[in-house]
PDB file of C-alpha atoms in Angstrom:
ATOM      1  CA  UNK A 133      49.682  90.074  54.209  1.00  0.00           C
ATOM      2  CA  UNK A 134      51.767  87.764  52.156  1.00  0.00           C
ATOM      3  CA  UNK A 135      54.447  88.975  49.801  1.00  0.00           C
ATOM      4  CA  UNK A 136      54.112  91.072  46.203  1.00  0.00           C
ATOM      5  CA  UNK A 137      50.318  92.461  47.955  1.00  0.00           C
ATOM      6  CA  UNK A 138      49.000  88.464  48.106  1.00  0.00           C
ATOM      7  CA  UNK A 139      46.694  87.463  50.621  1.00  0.00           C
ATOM      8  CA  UNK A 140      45.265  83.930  51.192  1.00  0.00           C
ATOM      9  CA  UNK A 141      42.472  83.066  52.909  1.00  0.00           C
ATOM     10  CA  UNK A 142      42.849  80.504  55.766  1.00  0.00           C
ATOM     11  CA  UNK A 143      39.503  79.311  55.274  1.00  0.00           C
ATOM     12  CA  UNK A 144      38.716  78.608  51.255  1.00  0.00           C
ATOM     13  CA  UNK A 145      42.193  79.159  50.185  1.00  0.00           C
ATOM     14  CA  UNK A 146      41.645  81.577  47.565  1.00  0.00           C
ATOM     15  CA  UNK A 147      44.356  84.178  47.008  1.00  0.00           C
ATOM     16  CA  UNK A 148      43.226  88.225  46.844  1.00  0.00           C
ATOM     17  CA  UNK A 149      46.020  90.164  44.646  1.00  0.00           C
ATOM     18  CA  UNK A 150      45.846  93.876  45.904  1.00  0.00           C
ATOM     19  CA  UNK A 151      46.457  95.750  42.501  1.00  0.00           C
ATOM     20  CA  UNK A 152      45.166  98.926  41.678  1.00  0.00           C
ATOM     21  CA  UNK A 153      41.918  99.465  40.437  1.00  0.00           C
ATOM     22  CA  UNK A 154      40.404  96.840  42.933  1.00  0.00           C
ATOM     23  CA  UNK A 155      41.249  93.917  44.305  1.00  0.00           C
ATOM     24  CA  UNK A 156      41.972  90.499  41.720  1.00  0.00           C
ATOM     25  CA  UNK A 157      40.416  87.349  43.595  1.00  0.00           C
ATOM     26  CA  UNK A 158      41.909  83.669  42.293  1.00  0.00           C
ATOM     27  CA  UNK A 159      39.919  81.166  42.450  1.00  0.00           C
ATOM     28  CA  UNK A 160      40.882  77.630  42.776  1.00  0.00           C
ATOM     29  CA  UNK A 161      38.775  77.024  39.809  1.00  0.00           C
ATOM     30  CA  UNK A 162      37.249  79.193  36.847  1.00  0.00           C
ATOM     31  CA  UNK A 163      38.327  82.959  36.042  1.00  0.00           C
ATOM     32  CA  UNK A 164      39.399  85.438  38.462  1.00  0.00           C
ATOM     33  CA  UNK A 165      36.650  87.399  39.751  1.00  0.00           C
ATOM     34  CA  UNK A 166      36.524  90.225  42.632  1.00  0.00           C
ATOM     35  CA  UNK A 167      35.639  90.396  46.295  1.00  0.00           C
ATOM     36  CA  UNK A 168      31.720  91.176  45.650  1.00  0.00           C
ATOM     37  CA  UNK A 169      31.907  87.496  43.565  1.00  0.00           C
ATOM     38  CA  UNK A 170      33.896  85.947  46.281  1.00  0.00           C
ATOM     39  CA  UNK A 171      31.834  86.968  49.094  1.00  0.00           C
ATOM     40  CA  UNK A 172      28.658  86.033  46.661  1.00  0.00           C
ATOM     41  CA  UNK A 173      29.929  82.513  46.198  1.00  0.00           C
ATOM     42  CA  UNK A 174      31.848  81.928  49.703  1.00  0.00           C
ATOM     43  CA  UNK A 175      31.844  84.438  52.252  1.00  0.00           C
ATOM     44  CA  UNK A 176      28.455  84.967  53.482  1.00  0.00           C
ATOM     45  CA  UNK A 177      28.336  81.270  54.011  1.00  0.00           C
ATOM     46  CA  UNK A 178      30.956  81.033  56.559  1.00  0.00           C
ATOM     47  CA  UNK A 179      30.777  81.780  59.786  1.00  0.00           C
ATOM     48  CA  UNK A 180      34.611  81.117  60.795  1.00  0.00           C
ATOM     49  CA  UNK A 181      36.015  84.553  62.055  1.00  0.00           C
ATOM     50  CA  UNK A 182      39.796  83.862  60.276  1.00  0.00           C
ATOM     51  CA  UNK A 183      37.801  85.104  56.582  1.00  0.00           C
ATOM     52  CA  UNK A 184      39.744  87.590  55.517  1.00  0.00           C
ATOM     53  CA  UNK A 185      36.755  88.537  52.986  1.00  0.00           C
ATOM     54  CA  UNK A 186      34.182  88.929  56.436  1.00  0.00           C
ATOM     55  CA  UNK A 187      33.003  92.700  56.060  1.00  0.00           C
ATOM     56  CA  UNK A 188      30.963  92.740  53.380  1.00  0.00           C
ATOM     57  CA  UNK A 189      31.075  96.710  53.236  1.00  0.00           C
ATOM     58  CA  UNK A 190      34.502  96.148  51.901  1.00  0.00           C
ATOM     59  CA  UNK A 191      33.653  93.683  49.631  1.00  0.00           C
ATOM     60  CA  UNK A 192      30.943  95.775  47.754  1.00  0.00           C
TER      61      UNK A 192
END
């Protein structure tokens, strides 16, 4: 994990802020959202196994 609780994805290059309360996704474009929008929009399209947002489970 990057520094200050930051993670970016290798894949779509969005950047996951681990704050409390749930996770804060930033997309390249538009309003944050969460991981549930992230994997909604991204995740379950990819099938490269560097997604950090691959377990849906966690993303719900």
């Amino acid at each position: 994990m990057a520094e200050g609780g930051m993670q970016v994805c290798p894949v779509c290059g969005v950047k996951i802020l681990k704050i409390i309360g749930g996770d804060r996704v930033l997309f390249t474009a538009g309003p944050p959202g969460t991981r549930e929008i992230l994997w909604k929009k991204v995740c379950q399209y990819t099938d490269k196994p560097s997604c950090i947002n691959r377990d849906r489970g966690a993303a719900l």
